[in-house]
Amino acid sequence: MKQQLFLTVFTLIVLLVSCQNKQDHRSKTPADTNAITQENSGEGVPYDIVKGYFVKNTVSEKNLENPKIEDEETFNQYFGAATTMGEEGKPTTIDFTKQFVIAVIEASTEHLTTIAPISLANTGSDQLTLTYRVEKGEKQSYTQRPVLLLVVDKIYNQEVVLEESK
């Protein structure tokens, strides 16, 4: 009888402990956040951060000659969809009839590296300036190709200049 009571209590404790909300222990990086529509300096231009894409292995280690991508065919030459399970795992939908993409690609690295946008500003003379910061972290056991993709409405369709903040 005592053994049966002990097993019942033990089972209840295990159930209660396993049903508690678990904290997410993954590290949060700027690439994980969903910060959208930032306006900082100058005449701020709204943008959304594109999630769920990776740089294809066929892309050279140099950054793109032109960071602005205006059509789906060109976009698909450089990037592939990285779909994962769940609602959060779907790649951002891009409507190239109404939007264009600004891409910042860094060289492959063994360090945890993120590219964080600081501002996207209309600096005059038909020019947008994207200021961004590269954050390098600890060494990993694999290489990654850091990328930042922003989607911008075509009403702001101008030449794009990249400026890395040190």
Coordinates of N, CA and C in Angstrom, one line a residue:
M1 N 0.8 -1.2 0.0 CA 0.0 0.0 0.0 C 0.9 1.3 0.0
K2 N 1.9 1.3 0.8 CA 2.8 2.4 0.9 C 3.5 2.6 -0.4
Q3 N 3.9 1.5 -1.1 CA 4.6 1.5 -2.3 C 3.7 2.1 -3.4
Q4 N 2.4 1.8 -3.4 CA 1.5 2.3 -4.4 C 1.3 3.8 -4.1
L5 N 1.2 4.3 -2.9 CA 1.1 5.7 -2.6 C 2.3 6.5 -3.0
F6 N 3.5 5.9 -2.7 CA 4.7 6.5 -3.2 C 4.8 6.7 -4.7
L7 N 4.4 5.6 -5.4 CA 4.4 5.7 -6.9 C 3.4 6.8 -7.4
T8 N 2.3 6.9 -6.8 CA 1.3 7.8 -7.2 C 1.8 9.3 -7.0
V9 N 2.4 9.5 -5.8 CA 2.9 10.8 -5.5 C 4.1 11.2 -6.4
F10 N 4.9 10.2 -6.6 CA 6.1 10.4 -7.5 C 5.6 10.8 -8.9
T11 N 4.6 10.0 -9.4 CA 4.1 10.3 -10.8 C 3.5 11.7 -10.9
L12 N 2.7 12.1 -9.8 CA 2.1 13.4 -9.8 C 3.2 14.5 -9.9
I13 N 4.3 14.3 -9.1 CA 5.4 15.3 -9.0 C 6.0 15.4 -10.4
V14 N 6.3 14.3 -11.0 CA 6.9 14.3 -12.4 C 6.0 15.0 -13.4
L15 N 4.7 14.8 -13.3 CA 3.8 15.4 -14.2 C 3.8 16.9 -14.0
L16 N 3.7 17.4 -12.8 CA 3.7 18.8 -12.5 C 5.0 19.5 -12.9
V17 N 6.1 18.9 -12.7 CA 7.4 19.5 -13.1 C 7.5 19.5 -14.6
S18 N 7.1 18.5 -15.3 CA 7.2 18.5 -16.8 C 6.2 19.4 -17.5
C19 N 5.1 19.8 -16.8 CA 4.1 20.6 -17.5 C 4.3 22.1 -17.2
Q20 N 5.4 22.5 -16.5 CA 5.6 23.9 -16.3 C 6.1 24.5 -17.6
N21 N 5.9 25.9 -17.7 CA 6.4 26.6 -18.8 C 7.9 26.6 -18.8
K22 N 8.5 26.3 -19.9 CA 10.0 26.3 -20.0 C 10.5 27.5 -20.6
Q23 N 11.6 28.1 -20.1 CA 12.2 29.2 -20.7 C 13.0 28.9 -21.9
D24 N 13.1 29.8 -22.8 CA 13.8 29.6 -24.0 C 15.3 29.9 -23.7
H25 N 16.1 28.9 -23.8 CA 17.5 29.1 -23.4 C 18.4 29.4 -24.6
R26 N 17.8 29.6 -25.8 CA 18.6 29.9 -26.9 C 19.0 31.4 -26.8
S27 N 20.2 31.7 -27.3 CA 20.7 33.1 -27.2 C 19.9 33.9 -28.2
K28 N 19.6 35.1 -27.8 CA 18.9 36.0 -28.7 C 19.9 36.9 -29.4
T29 N 19.9 37.0 -30.7 CA 20.8 37.9 -31.4 C 20.0 38.8 -32.2
P30 N 20.6 39.9 -32.8 CA 19.8 40.8 -33.6 C 19.1 40.1 -34.7
A31 N 19.6 39.1 -35.2 CA 19.0 38.4 -36.3 C 17.7 37.6 -35.9
D32 N 17.6 37.3 -34.6 CA 16.5 36.6 -34.0 C 15.3 37.6 -33.7
T33 N 15.7 38.8 -33.5 CA 14.6 39.8 -33.1 C 13.8 40.2 -34.3
N34 N 12.6 40.7 -34.0 CA 11.7 41.1 -35.1 C 11.6 42.6 -35.2
A35 N 12.7 43.3 -35.0 CA 12.6 44.8 -35.0 C 12.3 45.2 -36.4
I36 N 11.2 46.0 -36.5 CA 10.8 46.4 -37.9 C 10.5 47.9 -37.8
T37 N 10.6 48.5 -39.0 CA 10.3 49.9 -39.2 C 11.1 50.8 -38.3
Q38 N 12.4 50.9 -38.5 CA 13.2 51.7 -37.6 C 13.4 53.0 -38.4
E39 N 13.3 54.1 -37.7 CA 13.7 55.4 -38.3 C 14.6 56.1 -37.3
N40 N 15.8 56.4 -37.7 CA 16.8 57.0 -36.8 C 17.3 58.4 -37.2
S41 N 18.2 58.5 -38.2 CA 18.7 59.8 -38.4 C 18.3 60.2 -39.8
G42 N 18.5 61.5 -40.1 CA 18.2 62.1 -41.4 C 16.7 61.9 -41.6
E43 N 16.3 61.7 -42.8 CA 14.9 61.4 -43.1 C 14.8 59.9 -43.1
G44 N 14.3 59.4 -42.0 CA 14.2 57.9 -41.8 C 13.3 57.3 -42.8
V45 N 13.7 56.1 -43.3 CA 13.0 55.3 -44.3 C 12.6 54.0 -43.6
P46 N 11.3 53.7 -43.6 CA 10.8 52.5 -43.0 C 11.3 51.2 -43.7
Y47 N 11.5 50.2 -43.0 CA 12.0 48.9 -43.6 C 11.5 47.8 -42.7
D48 N 11.5 46.6 -43.2 CA 11.3 45.4 -42.5 C 12.5 44.5 -42.6
I49 N 12.9 43.8 -41.6 CA 14.0 42.8 -41.6 C 13.4 41.5 -42.2
V50 N 14.1 41.0 -43.2 CA 13.7 39.8 -43.9 C 14.3 38.6 -43.1
K51 N 13.5 37.6 -42.8 CA 13.9 36.4 -42.1 C 13.7 35.2 -42.9
G52 N 14.5 34.2 -42.7 CA 14.3 32.8 -43.3 C 14.9 32.6 -44.6
Y53 N 16.0 33.3 -44.9 CA 16.8 33.1 -46.1 C 18.3 32.9 -45.8
F54 N 19.0 32.2 -46.6 CA 20.4 32.0 -46.5 C 21.1 32.3 -47.8
V55 N 22.4 32.6 -47.7 CA 23.2 32.9 -48.9 C 23.6 31.6 -49.5
K56 N 23.4 31.5 -50.8 CA 23.7 30.2 -51.5 C 25.2 30.0 -51.6
N57 N 25.6 28.8 -51.6 CA 27.1 28.5 -51.7 C 27.7 29.0 -53.0
T58 N 26.9 29.2 -54.0 CA 27.5 29.7 -55.3 C 27.8 31.1 -55.3
V59 N 27.5 31.9 -54.3 CA 27.8 33.3 -54.2 C 29.2 33.5 -53.7
S60 N 29.9 34.4 -54.4 CA 31.3 34.7 -54.1 C 31.5 35.3 -52.7
E61 N 32.7 35.2 -52.2 CA 32.9 35.8 -50.8 C 32.8 37.3 -50.7
K62 N 32.9 37.9 -51.9 CA 32.8 39.4 -51.9 C 31.4 39.8 -51.7
N63 N 31.2 41.0 -51.1 CA 29.8 41.6 -51.0 C 29.3 41.8 -52.4
L64 N 28.0 42.0 -52.5 CA 27.3 42.3 -53.8 C 27.8 43.6 -54.3
E65 N 27.9 43.7 -55.7 CA 28.3 44.9 -56.3 C 27.3 46.0 -56.0
N66 N 26.0 45.6 -56.1 CA 24.9 46.5 -55.9 C 24.0 45.9 -54.8
P67 N 23.9 46.5 -53.6 CA 23.2 45.9 -52.5 C 21.7 45.9 -52.7
K68 N 21.2 46.6 -53.7 CA 19.8 46.7 -54.0 C 19.3 45.6 -55.0
I69 N 18.3 44.8 -54.6 CA 17.8 43.8 -55.5 C 16.4 44.1 -55.7
E70 N 16.0 44.2 -57.0 CA 14.7 44.7 -57.4 C 13.8 43.7 -58.0
D71 N 14.3 42.4 -58.2 CA 13.4 41.4 -58.8 C 13.7 40.1 -58.2
E72 N 12.7 39.2 -58.3 CA 12.7 37.9 -57.7 C 13.8 37.0 -58.3
E73 N 14.0 37.1 -59.6 CA 15.0 36.3 -60.3 C 16.4 36.5 -59.8
T74 N 16.8 37.8 -59.6 CA 18.1 38.2 -59.1 C 18.2 37.7 -57.6
F75 N 17.1 37.9 -56.8 CA 17.1 37.5 -55.4 C 17.4 36.0 -55.3
N76 N 16.7 35.2 -56.1 CA 16.9 33.8 -56.1 C 18.3 33.3 -56.5
Q77 N 19.0 34.1 -57.3 CA 20.4 33.8 -57.6 C 21.3 33.8 -56.4
Y78 N 21.0 34.6 -55.4 CA 21.8 34.8 -54.3 C 21.3 34.1 -53.0
F79 N 20.0 33.9 -52.9 CA 19.5 33.5 -51.6 C 18.5 32.3 -51.8
G80 N 18.5 31.4 -50.8 CA 17.6 30.3 -50.8 C 16.7 30.4 -49.5
A81 N 15.5 29.8 -49.6 CA 14.6 29.8 -48.4 C 15.1 28.8 -47.4
A82 N 15.1 29.2 -46.1 CA 15.5 28.3 -45.0 C 14.2 28.1 -44.2
T83 N 13.3 27.3 -44.7 CA 12.0 27.1 -44.0 C 12.3 26.1 -42.8
T84 N 11.7 26.4 -41.6 CA 11.7 25.5 -40.5 C 10.3 25.3 -40.1
M85 N 10.1 24.4 -39.1 CA 8.7 24.1 -38.7 C 8.1 25.2 -37.9
G86 N 6.8 25.3 -37.9 CA 6.1 26.3 -37.1 C 5.8 27.6 -37.9
E87 N 5.0 28.4 -37.3 CA 4.6 29.7 -38.0 C 5.8 30.6 -38.1
E88 N 6.7 30.6 -37.1 CA 7.9 31.5 -37.1 C 8.9 31.1 -38.1
G89 N 8.8 29.8 -38.6 CA 9.8 29.3 -39.5 C 9.6 29.6 -41.0
K90 N 8.5 30.3 -41.3 CA 8.3 30.6 -42.7 C 9.1 31.8 -43.1
P91 N 9.7 31.8 -44.3 CA 10.5 32.9 -44.7 C 9.6 34.1 -45.0
T92 N 10.1 35.3 -44.8 CA 9.4 36.5 -45.0 C 8.9 36.6 -46.5
T93 N 7.7 36.9 -46.7 CA 7.2 37.1 -48.1 C 7.6 38.4 -48.6
I94 N 8.1 38.4 -49.9 CA 8.6 39.7 -50.5 C 7.8 39.9 -51.8
D95 N 7.1 41.0 -51.9 CA 6.4 41.3 -53.1 C 7.2 42.3 -54.0
F96 N 7.9 41.8 -55.0 CA 8.9 42.6 -55.7 C 8.1 43.6 -56.6
T97 N 6.8 43.5 -56.8 CA 6.1 44.5 -57.5 C 5.9 45.8 -56.7
K98 N 6.0 45.7 -55.4 CA 5.8 46.8 -54.5 C 7.1 47.1 -53.6
Q99 N 8.0 46.2 -53.6 CA 9.1 46.3 -52.6 C 10.5 45.9 -53.3
F100 N 11.6 46.4 -52.7 CA 12.9 45.9 -53.1 C 13.6 45.5 -51.9
V101 N 14.7 44.8 -52.1 CA 15.5 44.3 -51.0 C 16.9 44.9 -51.0
I102 N 17.4 45.2 -49.8 CA 18.7 45.7 -49.6 C 19.5 44.5 -48.8
A103 N 20.6 44.1 -49.4 CA 21.3 42.9 -48.9 C 22.7 43.3 -48.5
V104 N 23.1 42.9 -47.3 CA 24.5 43.1 -46.8 C 24.9 41.7 -46.5
I105 N 26.0 41.2 -47.2 CA 26.6 39.9 -47.0 C 28.0 40.0 -46.5
E106 N 28.4 39.3 -45.5 CA 29.8 39.3 -45.0 C 30.4 38.0 -45.5
A107 N 31.7 37.9 -45.4 CA 32.5 36.7 -45.8 C 32.2 35.6 -44.7
S108 N 32.4 34.4 -45.2 CA 32.2 33.2 -44.3 C 33.1 33.4 -43.1
T109 N 32.6 32.9 -41.9 CA 33.4 33.0 -40.7 C 33.1 31.9 -39.7
E110 N 34.0 31.6 -38.8 CA 33.8 30.6 -37.8 C 33.2 31.2 -36.5
H111 N 33.1 32.5 -36.5 CA 32.6 33.2 -35.3 C 31.1 33.5 -35.5
L112 N 30.4 33.5 -34.4 CA 29.0 33.9 -34.4 C 29.0 35.3 -34.7
T113 N 28.4 35.6 -35.9 CA 28.4 37.0 -36.4 C 27.0 37.4 -36.8
T114 N 26.6 38.6 -36.4 CA 25.3 39.2 -36.8 C 25.5 40.5 -37.4
I115 N 24.7 40.9 -38.3 CA 24.7 42.2 -38.9 C 23.4 42.9 -38.5
A116 N 23.6 44.0 -37.8 CA 22.4 44.7 -37.2 C 22.2 46.1 -37.9
P117 N 21.0 46.4 -38.4 CA 20.8 47.7 -39.0 C 20.8 48.8 -37.9
I118 N 21.3 49.9 -38.2 CA 21.3 51.1 -37.3 C 20.3 52.1 -37.9
S119 N 20.4 52.4 -39.2 CA 19.5 53.3 -39.8 C 19.4 53.2 -41.3
L120 N 18.3 53.5 -41.8 CA 18.2 53.7 -43.3 C 17.6 55.0 -43.5
A121 N 18.4 55.9 -44.1 CA 18.1 57.3 -44.3 C 18.2 57.8 -45.7
N122 N 17.3 58.7 -46.0 CA 17.3 59.3 -47.3 C 18.3 60.5 -47.2
T123 N 19.4 60.4 -47.8 CA 20.5 61.4 -47.6 C 20.5 62.4 -48.7
G124 N 19.4 62.4 -49.4 CA 19.3 63.4 -50.5 C 20.0 63.0 -51.8
S125 N 19.8 63.7 -52.8 CA 20.4 63.4 -54.2 C 20.1 62.0 -54.6
D126 N 18.8 61.6 -54.4 CA 18.3 60.3 -54.8 C 19.2 59.1 -54.3
Q127 N 19.5 59.2 -53.0 CA 20.4 58.2 -52.4 C 19.8 57.8 -51.0
L128 N 19.8 56.5 -50.8 CA 19.5 55.9 -49.4 C 20.8 55.4 -48.8
T129 N 21.0 55.7 -47.6 CA 22.2 55.2 -46.9 C 21.8 54.2 -45.8
L130 N 22.3 53.0 -45.9 CA 22.0 52.0 -44.8 C 23.2 52.0 -43.9
T131 N 23.1 52.3 -42.7 CA 24.2 52.2 -41.7 C 23.9 51.0 -40.9
Y132 N 24.9 50.1 -40.8 CA 24.8 48.9 -40.1 C 26.0 48.6 -39.2
R133 N 25.9 47.6 -38.3 CA 27.0 47.3 -37.4 C 27.1 45.7 -37.5
V134 N 28.4 45.3 -37.6 CA 28.7 43.9 -37.6 C 29.2 43.5 -36.2
E135 N 28.5 42.5 -35.6 CA 28.8 42.1 -34.2 C 29.4 40.7 -34.3
K136 N 30.7 40.5 -33.9 CA 31.3 39.2 -33.9 C 31.3 38.7 -32.5
G137 N 31.0 37.4 -32.4 CA 30.9 36.7 -31.1 C 31.9 35.6 -31.0
E138 N 31.6 34.6 -30.2 CA 32.5 33.5 -29.9 C 32.7 32.6 -31.1
K139 N 33.8 31.8 -31.1 CA 34.1 30.9 -32.2 C 33.1 29.7 -32.1
Q140 N 32.7 29.2 -33.3 CA 31.8 28.1 -33.4 C 32.5 26.9 -34.0
S141 N 31.9 25.8 -34.1 CA 32.5 24.6 -34.7 C 32.2 24.5 -36.2
Y142 N 31.5 25.5 -36.7 CA 31.1 25.5 -38.1 C 31.3 26.9 -38.7
T143 N 31.2 27.0 -40.0 CA 31.3 28.4 -40.6 C 29.8 28.8 -40.9
Q144 N 29.7 30.1 -41.0 CA 28.4 30.7 -41.3 C 28.7 31.9 -42.3
R145 N 27.7 32.2 -43.0 CA 27.8 33.4 -44.0 C 26.8 34.4 -43.5
P146 N 27.2 35.4 -42.7 CA 26.3 36.4 -42.1 C 25.6 37.2 -43.2
V147 N 24.3 37.5 -43.0 CA 23.6 38.2 -44.0 C 22.5 39.1 -43.3
L148 N 22.3 40.3 -43.8 CA 21.2 41.1 -43.4 C 20.4 41.5 -44.6
L149 N 19.1 41.2 -44.6 CA 18.2 41.5 -45.7 C 17.1 42.4 -45.2
L150 N 16.9 43.5 -45.8 CA 15.9 44.5 -45.5 C 15.0 44.6 -46.7
V151 N 13.7 44.7 -46.5 CA 12.7 45.0 -47.5 C 12.2 46.4 -47.3
V152 N 12.1 47.1 -48.5 CA 11.8 48.5 -48.4 C 10.7 48.8 -49.5
D153 N 9.8 49.6 -49.2 CA 8.7 50.0 -50.2 C 9.3 50.7 -51.4
K154 N 8.8 50.4 -52.6 CA 9.4 51.0 -53.8 C 9.2 52.5 -54.0
I155 N 8.4 53.1 -53.1 CA 8.3 54.5 -53.2 C 9.6 55.2 -52.8
Y156 N 10.5 54.4 -52.1 CA 11.8 54.9 -51.7 C 12.9 54.4 -52.7
N157 N 12.5 54.0 -53.9 CA 13.4 53.4 -54.8 C 14.5 54.4 -55.3
Q158 N 15.7 54.3 -54.7 CA 16.8 55.1 -55.0 C 18.1 54.3 -55.0
E159 N 19.2 54.9 -55.3 CA 20.5 54.2 -55.2 C 20.7 54.0 -53.7
V160 N 21.4 52.8 -53.4 CA 21.6 52.4 -52.0 C 23.1 52.4 -51.8
V161 N 23.5 53.1 -50.7 CA 24.9 53.1 -50.2 C 25.0 52.4 -48.9
L162 N 26.0 51.5 -48.7 CA 26.2 50.9 -47.4 C 27.3 51.6 -46.6
E163 N 27.0 51.7 -45.3 CA 28.0 52.3 -44.4 C 28.1 51.5 -43.2
E164 N 29.3 50.9 -42.9 CA 29.5 50.1 -41.7 C 29.9 51.0 -40.6
S165 N 29.2 50.9 -39.5 CA 29.5 51.7 -38.3 C 30.5 50.9 -37.5
K166 N 31.6 51.5 -37.1 CA 32.7 50.8 -36.4 C 32.5 51.1 -34.9

